[in-house]
PDB file of N, CA, C and O in Angstrom:
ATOM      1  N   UNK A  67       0.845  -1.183   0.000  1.00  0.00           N
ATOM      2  CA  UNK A  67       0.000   0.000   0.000  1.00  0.00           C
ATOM      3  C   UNK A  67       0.885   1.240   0.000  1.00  0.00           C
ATOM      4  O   UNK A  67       1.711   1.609   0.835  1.00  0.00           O
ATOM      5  N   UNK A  68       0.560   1.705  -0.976  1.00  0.00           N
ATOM      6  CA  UNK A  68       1.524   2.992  -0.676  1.00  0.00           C
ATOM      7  C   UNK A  68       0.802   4.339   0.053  1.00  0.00           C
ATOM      8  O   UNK A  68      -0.365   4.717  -0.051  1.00  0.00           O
ATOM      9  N   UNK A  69       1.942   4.939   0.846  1.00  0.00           N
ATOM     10  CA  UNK A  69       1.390   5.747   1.811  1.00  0.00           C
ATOM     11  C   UNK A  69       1.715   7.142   1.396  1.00  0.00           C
ATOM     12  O   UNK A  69       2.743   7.287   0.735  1.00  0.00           O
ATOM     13  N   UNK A  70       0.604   8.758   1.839  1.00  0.00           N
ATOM     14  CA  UNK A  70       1.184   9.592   0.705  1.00  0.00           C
ATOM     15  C   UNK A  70       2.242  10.674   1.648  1.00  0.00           C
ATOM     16  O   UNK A  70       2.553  10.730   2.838  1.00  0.00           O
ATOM     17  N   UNK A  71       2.510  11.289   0.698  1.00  0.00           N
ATOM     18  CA  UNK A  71       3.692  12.398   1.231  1.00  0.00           C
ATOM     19  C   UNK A  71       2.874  13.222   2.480  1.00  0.00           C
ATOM     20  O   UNK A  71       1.848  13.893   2.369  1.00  0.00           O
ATOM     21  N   UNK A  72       3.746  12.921   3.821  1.00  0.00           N
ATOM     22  CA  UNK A  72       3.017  14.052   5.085  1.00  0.00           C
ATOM     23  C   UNK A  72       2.865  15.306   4.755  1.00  0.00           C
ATOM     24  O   UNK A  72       3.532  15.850   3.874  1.00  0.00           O
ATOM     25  N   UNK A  73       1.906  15.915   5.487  1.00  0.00           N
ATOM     26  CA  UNK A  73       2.020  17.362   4.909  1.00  0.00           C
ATOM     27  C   UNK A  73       3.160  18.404   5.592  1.00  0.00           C
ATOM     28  O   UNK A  73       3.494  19.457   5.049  1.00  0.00           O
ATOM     29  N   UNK A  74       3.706  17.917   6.895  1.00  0.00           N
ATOM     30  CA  UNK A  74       5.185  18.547   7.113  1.00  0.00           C
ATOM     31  C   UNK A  74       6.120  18.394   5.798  1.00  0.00           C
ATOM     32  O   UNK A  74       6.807  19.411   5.702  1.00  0.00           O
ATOM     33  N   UNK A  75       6.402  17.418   4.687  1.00  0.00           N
ATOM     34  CA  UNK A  75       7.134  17.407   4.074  1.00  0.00           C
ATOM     35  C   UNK A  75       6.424  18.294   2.635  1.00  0.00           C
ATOM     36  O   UNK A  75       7.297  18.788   1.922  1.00  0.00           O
ATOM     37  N   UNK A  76       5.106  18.510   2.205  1.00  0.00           N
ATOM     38  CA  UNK A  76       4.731  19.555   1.426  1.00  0.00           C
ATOM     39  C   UNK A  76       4.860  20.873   2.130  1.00  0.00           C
ATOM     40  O   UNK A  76       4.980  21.836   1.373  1.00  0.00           O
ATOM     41  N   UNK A  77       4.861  21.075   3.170  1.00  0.00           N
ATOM     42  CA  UNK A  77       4.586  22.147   3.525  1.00  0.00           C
ATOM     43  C   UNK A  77       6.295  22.739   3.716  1.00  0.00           C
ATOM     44  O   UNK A  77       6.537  23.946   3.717  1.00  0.00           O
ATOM     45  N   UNK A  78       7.215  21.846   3.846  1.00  0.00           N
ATOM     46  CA  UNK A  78       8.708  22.053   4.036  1.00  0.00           C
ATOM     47  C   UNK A  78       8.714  23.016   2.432  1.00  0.00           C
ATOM     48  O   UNK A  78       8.725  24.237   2.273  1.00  0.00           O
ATOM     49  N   UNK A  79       8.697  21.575   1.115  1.00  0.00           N
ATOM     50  CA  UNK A  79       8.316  22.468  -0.098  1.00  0.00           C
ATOM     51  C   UNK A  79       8.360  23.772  -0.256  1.00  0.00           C
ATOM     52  O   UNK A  79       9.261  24.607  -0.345  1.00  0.00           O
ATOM     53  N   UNK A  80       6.712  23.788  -0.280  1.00  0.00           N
ATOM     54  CA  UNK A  80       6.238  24.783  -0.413  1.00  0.00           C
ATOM     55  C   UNK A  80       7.105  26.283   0.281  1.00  0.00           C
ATOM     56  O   UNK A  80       7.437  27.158  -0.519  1.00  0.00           O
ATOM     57  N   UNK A  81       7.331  26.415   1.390  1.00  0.00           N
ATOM     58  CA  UNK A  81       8.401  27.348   2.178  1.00  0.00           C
ATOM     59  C   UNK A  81       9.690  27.811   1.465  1.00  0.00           C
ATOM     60  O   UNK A  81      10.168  28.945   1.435  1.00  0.00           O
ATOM     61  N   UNK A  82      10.255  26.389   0.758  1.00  0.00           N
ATOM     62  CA  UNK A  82      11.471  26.321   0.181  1.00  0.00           C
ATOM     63  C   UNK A  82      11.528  26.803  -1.140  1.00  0.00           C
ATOM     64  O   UNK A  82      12.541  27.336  -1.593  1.00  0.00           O
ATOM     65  N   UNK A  83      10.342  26.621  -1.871  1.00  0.00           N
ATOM     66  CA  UNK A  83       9.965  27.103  -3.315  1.00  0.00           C
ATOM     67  C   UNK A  83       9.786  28.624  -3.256  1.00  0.00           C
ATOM     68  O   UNK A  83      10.078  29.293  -4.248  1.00  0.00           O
ATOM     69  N   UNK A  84       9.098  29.481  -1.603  1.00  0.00           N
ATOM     70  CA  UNK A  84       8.915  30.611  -2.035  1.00  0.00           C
ATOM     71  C   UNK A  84       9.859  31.501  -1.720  1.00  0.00           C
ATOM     72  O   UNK A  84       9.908  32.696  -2.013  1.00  0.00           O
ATOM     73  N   UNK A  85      10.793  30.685  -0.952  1.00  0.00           N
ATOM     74  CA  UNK A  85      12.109  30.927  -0.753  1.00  0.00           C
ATOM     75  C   UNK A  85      12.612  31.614  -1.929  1.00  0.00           C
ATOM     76  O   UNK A  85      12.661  32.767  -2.357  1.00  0.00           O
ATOM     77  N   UNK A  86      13.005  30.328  -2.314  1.00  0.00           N
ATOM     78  CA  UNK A  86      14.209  30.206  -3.892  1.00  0.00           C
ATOM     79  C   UNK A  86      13.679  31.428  -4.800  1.00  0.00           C
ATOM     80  O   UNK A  86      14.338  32.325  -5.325  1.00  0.00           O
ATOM     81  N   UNK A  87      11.907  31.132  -4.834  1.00  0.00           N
ATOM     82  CA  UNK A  87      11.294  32.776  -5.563  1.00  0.00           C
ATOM     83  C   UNK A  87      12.003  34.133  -5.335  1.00  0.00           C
ATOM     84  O   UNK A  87      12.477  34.871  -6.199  1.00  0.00           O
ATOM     85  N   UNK A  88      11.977  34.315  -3.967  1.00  0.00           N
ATOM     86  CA  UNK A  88      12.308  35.606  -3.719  1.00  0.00           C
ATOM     87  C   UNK A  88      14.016  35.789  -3.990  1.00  0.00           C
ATOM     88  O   UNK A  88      14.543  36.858  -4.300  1.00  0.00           O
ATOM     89  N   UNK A  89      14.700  34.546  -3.806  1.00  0.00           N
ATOM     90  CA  UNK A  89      15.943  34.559  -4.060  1.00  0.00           C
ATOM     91  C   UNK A  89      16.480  35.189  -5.186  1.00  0.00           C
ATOM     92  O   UNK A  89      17.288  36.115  -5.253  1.00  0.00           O
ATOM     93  N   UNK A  90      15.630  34.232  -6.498  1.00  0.00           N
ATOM     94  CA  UNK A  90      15.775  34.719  -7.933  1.00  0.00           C
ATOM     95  C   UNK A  90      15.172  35.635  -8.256  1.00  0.00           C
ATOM     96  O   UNK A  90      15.372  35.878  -9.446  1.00  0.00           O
ATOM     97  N   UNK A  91      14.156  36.653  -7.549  1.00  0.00           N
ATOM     98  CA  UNK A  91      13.742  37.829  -7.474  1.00  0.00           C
ATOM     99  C   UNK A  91      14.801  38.816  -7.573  1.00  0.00           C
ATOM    100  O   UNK A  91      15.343  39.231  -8.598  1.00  0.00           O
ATOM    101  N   UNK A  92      15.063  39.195  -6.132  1.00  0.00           N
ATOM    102  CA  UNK A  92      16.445  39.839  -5.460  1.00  0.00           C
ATOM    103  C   UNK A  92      17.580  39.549  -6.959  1.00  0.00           C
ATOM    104  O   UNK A  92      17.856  40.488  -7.705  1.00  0.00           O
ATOM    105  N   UNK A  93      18.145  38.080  -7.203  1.00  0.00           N
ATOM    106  CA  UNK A  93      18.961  38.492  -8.235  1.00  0.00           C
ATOM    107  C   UNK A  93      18.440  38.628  -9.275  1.00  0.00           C
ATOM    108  O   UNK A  93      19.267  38.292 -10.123  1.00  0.00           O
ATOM    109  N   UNK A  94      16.864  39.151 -10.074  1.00  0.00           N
ATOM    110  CA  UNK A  94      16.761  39.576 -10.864  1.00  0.00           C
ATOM    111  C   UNK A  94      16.737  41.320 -10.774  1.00  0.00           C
ATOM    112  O   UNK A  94      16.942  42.061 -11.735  1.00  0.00           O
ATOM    113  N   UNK A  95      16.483  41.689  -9.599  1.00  0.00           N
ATOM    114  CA  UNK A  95      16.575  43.059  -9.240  1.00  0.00           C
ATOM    115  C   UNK A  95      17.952  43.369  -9.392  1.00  0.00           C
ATOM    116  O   UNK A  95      18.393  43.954 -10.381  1.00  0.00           O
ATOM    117  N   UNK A  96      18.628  42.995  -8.450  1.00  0.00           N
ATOM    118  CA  UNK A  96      19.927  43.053  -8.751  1.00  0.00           C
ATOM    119  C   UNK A  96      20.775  43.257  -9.824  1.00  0.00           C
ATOM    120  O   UNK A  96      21.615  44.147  -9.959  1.00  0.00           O
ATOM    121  N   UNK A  97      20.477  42.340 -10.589  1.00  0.00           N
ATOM    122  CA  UNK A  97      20.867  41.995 -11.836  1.00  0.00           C
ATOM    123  C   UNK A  97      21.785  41.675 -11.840  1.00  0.00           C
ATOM    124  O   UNK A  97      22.334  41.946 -12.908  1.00  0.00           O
ATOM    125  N   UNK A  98      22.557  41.032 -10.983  1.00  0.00           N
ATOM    126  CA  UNK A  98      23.922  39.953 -10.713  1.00  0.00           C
ATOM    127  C   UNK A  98      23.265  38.860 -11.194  1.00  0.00           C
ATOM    128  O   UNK A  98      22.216  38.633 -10.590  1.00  0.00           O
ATOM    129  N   UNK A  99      23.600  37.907 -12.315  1.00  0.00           N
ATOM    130  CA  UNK A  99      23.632  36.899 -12.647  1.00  0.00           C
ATOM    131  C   UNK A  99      24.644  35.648 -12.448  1.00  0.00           C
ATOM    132  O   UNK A  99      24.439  34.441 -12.581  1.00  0.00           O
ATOM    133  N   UNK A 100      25.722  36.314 -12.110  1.00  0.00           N
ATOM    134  CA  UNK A 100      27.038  35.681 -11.964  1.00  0.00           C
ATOM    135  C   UNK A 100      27.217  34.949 -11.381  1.00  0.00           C
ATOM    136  O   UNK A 100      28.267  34.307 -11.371  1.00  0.00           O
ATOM    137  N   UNK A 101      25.719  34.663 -10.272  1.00  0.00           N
ATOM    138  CA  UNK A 101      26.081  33.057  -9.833  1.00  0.00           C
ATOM    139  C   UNK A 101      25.492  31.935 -10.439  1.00  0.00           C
ATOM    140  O   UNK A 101      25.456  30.862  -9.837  1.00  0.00           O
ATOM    141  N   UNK A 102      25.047  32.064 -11.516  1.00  0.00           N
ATOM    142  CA  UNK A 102      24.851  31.043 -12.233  1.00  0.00           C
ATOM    143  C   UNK A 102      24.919  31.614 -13.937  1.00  0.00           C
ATOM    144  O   UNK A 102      24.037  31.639 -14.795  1.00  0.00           O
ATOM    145  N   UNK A 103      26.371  32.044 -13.977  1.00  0.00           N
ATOM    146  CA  UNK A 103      26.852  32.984 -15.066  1.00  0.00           C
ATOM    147  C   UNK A 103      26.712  32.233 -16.769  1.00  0.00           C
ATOM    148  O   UNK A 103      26.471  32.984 -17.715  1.00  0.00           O
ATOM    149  N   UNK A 104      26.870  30.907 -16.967  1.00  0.00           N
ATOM    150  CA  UNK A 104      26.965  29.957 -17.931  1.00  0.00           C
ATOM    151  C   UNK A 104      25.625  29.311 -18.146  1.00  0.00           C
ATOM    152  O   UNK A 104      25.672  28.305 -18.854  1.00  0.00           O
ATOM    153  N   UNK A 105      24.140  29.748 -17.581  1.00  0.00           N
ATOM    154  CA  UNK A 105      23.331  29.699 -17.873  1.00  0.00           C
ATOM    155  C   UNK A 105      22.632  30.682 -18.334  1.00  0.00           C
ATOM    156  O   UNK A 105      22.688  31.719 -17.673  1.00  0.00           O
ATOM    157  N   UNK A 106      21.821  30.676 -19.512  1.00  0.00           N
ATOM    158  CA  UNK A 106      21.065  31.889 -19.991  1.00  0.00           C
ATOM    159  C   UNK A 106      19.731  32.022 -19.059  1.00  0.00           C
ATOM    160  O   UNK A 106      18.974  31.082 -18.817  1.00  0.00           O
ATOM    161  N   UNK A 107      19.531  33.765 -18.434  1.00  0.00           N
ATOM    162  CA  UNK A 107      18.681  34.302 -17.745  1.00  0.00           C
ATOM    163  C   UNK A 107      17.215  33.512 -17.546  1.00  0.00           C
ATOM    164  O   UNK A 107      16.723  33.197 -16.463  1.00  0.00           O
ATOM    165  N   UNK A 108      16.820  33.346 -18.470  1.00  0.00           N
ATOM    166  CA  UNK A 108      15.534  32.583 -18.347  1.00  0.00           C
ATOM    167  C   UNK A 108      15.809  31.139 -18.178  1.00  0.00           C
ATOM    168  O   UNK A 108      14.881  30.420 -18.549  1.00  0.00           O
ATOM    169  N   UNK A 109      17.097  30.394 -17.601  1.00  0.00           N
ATOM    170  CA  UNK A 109      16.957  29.082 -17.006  1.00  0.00           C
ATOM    171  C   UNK A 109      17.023  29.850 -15.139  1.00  0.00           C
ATOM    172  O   UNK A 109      16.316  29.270 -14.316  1.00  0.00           O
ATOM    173  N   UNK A 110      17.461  30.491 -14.881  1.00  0.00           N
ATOM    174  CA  UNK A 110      18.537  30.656 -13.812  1.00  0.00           C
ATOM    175  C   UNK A 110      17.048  30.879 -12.639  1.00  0.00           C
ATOM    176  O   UNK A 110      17.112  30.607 -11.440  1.00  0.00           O
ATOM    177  N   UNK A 111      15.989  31.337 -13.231  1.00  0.00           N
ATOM    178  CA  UNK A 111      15.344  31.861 -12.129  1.00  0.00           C
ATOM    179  C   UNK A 111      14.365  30.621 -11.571  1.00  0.00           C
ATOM    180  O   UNK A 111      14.026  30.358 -10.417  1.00  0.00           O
ATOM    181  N   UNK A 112      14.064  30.003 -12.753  1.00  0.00           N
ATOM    182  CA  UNK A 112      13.393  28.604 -12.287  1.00  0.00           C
ATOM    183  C   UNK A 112      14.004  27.582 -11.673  1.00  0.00           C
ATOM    184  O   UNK A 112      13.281  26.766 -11.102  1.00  0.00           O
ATOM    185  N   UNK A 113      15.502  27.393 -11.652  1.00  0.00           N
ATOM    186  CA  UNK A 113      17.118  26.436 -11.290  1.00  0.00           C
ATOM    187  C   UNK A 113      16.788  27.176  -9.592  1.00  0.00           C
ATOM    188  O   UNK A 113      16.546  26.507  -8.587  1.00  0.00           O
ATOM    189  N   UNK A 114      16.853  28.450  -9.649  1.00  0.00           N
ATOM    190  CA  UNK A 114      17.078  28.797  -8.281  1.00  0.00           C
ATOM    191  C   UNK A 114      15.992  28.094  -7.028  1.00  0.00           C
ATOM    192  O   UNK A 114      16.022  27.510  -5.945  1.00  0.00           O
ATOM    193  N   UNK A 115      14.977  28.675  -8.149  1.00  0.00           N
ATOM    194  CA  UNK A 115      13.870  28.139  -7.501  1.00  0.00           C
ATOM    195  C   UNK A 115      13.385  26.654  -7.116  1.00  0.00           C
ATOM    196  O   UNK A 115      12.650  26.399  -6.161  1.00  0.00           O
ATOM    197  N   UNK A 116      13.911  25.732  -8.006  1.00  0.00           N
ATOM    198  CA  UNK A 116      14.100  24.043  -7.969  1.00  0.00           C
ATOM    199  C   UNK A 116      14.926  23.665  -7.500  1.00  0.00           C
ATOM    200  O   UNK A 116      14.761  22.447  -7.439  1.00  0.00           O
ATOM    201  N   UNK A 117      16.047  23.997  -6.962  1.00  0.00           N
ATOM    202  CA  UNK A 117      17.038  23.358  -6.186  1.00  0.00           C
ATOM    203  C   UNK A 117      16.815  23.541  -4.871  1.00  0.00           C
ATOM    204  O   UNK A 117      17.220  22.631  -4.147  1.00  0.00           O
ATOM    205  N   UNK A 118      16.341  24.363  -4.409  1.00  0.00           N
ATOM    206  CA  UNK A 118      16.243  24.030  -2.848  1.00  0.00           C
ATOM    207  C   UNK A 118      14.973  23.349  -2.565  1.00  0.00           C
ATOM    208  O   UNK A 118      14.884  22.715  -1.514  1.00  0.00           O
ATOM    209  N   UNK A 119      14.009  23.401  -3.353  1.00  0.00           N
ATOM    210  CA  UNK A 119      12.710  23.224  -3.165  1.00  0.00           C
ATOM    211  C   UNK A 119      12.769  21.066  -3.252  1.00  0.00           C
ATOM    212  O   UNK A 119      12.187  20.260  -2.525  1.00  0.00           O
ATOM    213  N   UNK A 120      13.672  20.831  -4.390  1.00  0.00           N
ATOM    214  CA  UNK A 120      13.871  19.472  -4.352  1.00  0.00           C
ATOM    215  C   UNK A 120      15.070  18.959  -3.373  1.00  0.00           C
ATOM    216  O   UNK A 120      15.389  17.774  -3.458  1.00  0.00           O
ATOM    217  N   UNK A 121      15.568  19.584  -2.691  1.00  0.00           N
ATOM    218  CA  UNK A 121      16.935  19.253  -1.473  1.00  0.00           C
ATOM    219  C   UNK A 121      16.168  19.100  -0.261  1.00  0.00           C
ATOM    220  O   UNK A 121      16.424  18.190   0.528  1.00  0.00           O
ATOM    221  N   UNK A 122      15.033  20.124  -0.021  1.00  0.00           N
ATOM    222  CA  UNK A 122      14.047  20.296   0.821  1.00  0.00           C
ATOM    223  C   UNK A 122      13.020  19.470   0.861  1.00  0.00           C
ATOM    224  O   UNK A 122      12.424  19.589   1.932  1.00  0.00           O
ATOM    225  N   UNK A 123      12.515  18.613   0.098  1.00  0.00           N
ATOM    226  CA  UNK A 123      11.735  17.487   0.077  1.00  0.00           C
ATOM    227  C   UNK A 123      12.405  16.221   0.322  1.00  0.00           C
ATOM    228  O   UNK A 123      12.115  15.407   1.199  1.00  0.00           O
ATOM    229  N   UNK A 124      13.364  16.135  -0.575  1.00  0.00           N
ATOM    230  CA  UNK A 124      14.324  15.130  -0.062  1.00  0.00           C
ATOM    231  C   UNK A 124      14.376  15.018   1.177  1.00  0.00           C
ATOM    232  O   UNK A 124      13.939  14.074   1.834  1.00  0.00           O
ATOM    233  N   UNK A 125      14.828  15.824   1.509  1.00  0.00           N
ATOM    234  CA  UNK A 125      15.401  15.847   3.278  1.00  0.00           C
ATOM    235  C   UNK A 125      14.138  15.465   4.300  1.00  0.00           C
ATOM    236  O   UNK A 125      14.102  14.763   5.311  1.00  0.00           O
ATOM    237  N   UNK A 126      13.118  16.233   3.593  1.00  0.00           N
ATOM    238  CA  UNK A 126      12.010  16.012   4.913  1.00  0.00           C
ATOM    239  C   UNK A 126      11.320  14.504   4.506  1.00  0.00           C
ATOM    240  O   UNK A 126      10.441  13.985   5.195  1.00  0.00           O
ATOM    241  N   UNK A 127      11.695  14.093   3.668  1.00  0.00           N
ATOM    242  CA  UNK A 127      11.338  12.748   3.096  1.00  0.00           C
ATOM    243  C   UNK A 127      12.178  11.517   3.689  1.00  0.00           C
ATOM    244  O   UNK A 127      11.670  10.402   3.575  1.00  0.00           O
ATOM    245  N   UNK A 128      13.220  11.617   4.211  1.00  0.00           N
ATOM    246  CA  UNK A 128      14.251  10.523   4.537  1.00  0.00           C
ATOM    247  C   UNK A 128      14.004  10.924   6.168  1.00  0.00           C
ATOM    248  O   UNK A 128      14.183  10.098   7.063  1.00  0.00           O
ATOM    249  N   UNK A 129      13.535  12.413   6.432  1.00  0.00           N
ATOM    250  CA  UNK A 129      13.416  12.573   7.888  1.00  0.00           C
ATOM    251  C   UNK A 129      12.781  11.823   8.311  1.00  0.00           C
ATOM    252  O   UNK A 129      12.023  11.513   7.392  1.00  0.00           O
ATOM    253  N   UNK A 130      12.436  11.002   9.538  1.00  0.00           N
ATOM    254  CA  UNK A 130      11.452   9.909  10.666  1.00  0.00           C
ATOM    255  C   UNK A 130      10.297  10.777  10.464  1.00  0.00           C
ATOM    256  O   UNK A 130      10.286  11.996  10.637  1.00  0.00           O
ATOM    257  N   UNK A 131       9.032   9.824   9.968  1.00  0.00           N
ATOM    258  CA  UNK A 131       7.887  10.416  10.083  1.00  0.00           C
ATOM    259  C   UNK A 131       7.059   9.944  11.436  1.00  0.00           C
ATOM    260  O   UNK A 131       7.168   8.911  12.097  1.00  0.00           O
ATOM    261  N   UNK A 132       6.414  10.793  11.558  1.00  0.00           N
ATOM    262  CA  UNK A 132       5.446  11.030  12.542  1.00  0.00           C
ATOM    263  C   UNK A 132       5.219   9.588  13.011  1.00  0.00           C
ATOM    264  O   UNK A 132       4.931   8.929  12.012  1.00  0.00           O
ATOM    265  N   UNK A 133       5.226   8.856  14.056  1.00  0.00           N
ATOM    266  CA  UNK A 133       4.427   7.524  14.102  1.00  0.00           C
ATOM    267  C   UNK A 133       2.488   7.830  14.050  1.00  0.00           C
ATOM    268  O   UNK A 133       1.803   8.715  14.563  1.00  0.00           O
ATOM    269  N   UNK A 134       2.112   6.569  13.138  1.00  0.00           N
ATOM    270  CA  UNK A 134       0.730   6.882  13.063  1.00  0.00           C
ATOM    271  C   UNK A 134      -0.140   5.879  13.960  1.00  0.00           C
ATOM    272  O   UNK A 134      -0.192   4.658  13.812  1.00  0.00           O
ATOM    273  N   UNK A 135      -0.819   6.650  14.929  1.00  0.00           N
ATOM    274  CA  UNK A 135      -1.694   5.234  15.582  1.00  0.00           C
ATOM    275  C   UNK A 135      -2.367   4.636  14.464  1.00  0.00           C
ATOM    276  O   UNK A 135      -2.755   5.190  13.436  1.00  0.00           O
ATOM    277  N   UNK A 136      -2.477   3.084  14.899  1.00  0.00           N
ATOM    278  CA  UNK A 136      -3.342   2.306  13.985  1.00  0.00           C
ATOM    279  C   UNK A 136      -4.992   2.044  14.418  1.00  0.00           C
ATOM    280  O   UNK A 136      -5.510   1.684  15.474  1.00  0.00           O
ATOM    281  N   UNK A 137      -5.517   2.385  13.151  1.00  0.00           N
ATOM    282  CA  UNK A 137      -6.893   2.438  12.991  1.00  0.00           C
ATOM    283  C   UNK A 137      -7.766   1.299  13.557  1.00  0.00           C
ATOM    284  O   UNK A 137      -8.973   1.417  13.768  1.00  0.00           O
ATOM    285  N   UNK A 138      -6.820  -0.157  13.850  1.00  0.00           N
ATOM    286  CA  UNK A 138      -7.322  -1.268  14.103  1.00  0.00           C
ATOM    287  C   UNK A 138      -7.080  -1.502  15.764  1.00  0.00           C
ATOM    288  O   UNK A 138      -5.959  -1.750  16.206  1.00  0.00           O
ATOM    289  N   UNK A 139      -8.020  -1.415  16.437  1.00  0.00           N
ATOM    290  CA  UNK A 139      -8.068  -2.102  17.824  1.00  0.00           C
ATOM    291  C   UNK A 139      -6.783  -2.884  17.913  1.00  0.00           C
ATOM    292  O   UNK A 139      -6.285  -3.609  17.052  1.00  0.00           O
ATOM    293  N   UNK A 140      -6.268  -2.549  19.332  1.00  0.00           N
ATOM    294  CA  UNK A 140      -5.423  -3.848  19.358  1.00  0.00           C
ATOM    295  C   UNK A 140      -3.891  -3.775  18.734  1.00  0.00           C
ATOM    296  O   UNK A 140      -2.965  -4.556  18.954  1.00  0.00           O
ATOM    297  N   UNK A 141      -3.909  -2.233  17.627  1.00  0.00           N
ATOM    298  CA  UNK A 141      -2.039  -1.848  17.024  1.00  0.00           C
ATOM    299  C   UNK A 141      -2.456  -2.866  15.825  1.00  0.00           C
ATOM    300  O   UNK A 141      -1.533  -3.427  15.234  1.00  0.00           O
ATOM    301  N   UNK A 142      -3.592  -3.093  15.493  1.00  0.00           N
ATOM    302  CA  UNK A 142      -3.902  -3.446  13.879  1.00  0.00           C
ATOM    303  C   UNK A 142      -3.337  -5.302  14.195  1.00  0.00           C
ATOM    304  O   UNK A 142      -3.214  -5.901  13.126  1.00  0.00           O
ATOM    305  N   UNK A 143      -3.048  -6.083  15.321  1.00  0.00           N
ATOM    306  CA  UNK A 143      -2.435  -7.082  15.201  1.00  0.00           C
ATOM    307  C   UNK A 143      -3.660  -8.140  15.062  1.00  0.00           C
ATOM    308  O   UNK A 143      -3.426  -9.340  14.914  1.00  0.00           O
TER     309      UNK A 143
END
């Protein structure tokens, strides 16, 4: 049975995505490109934005989830 993603680990996401937004914001204001100088402008702001957002799921994904009581009398035995 597969079990679905907790919402601590969407909600990690989500935080991390609007993160990376404002990140590639700031360096579009900026207009320092130079940390990701060998990519053309219109990859760099969506890259910014996907790399932490997928490091950040990862992570809260391998983290110990929550133990869940079982629905069945008895610890389901």
């Amino acid at each position: 049975m597969k079990t679905p993603v907790e919402r601590k680990v969407k909600a990690a996401s989500a935080a991390s995505f609007a993160a990376g937004i404002a990140v590639a914001v700031l360096n579009a204001i900026v207009a320092d490109n130079s940390l990701l100088g060998p990519l053309p402008a219109w990859l760099q702001a969506p890259l910014l934005a996907l790399i932490p957002t997928v490091l950040t799921w990862l992570a809260g994904y391998q983290a110990r989830h929550t133990p869940r009581p079982s629905a069945w009398p008895g610890g389901g035995r």
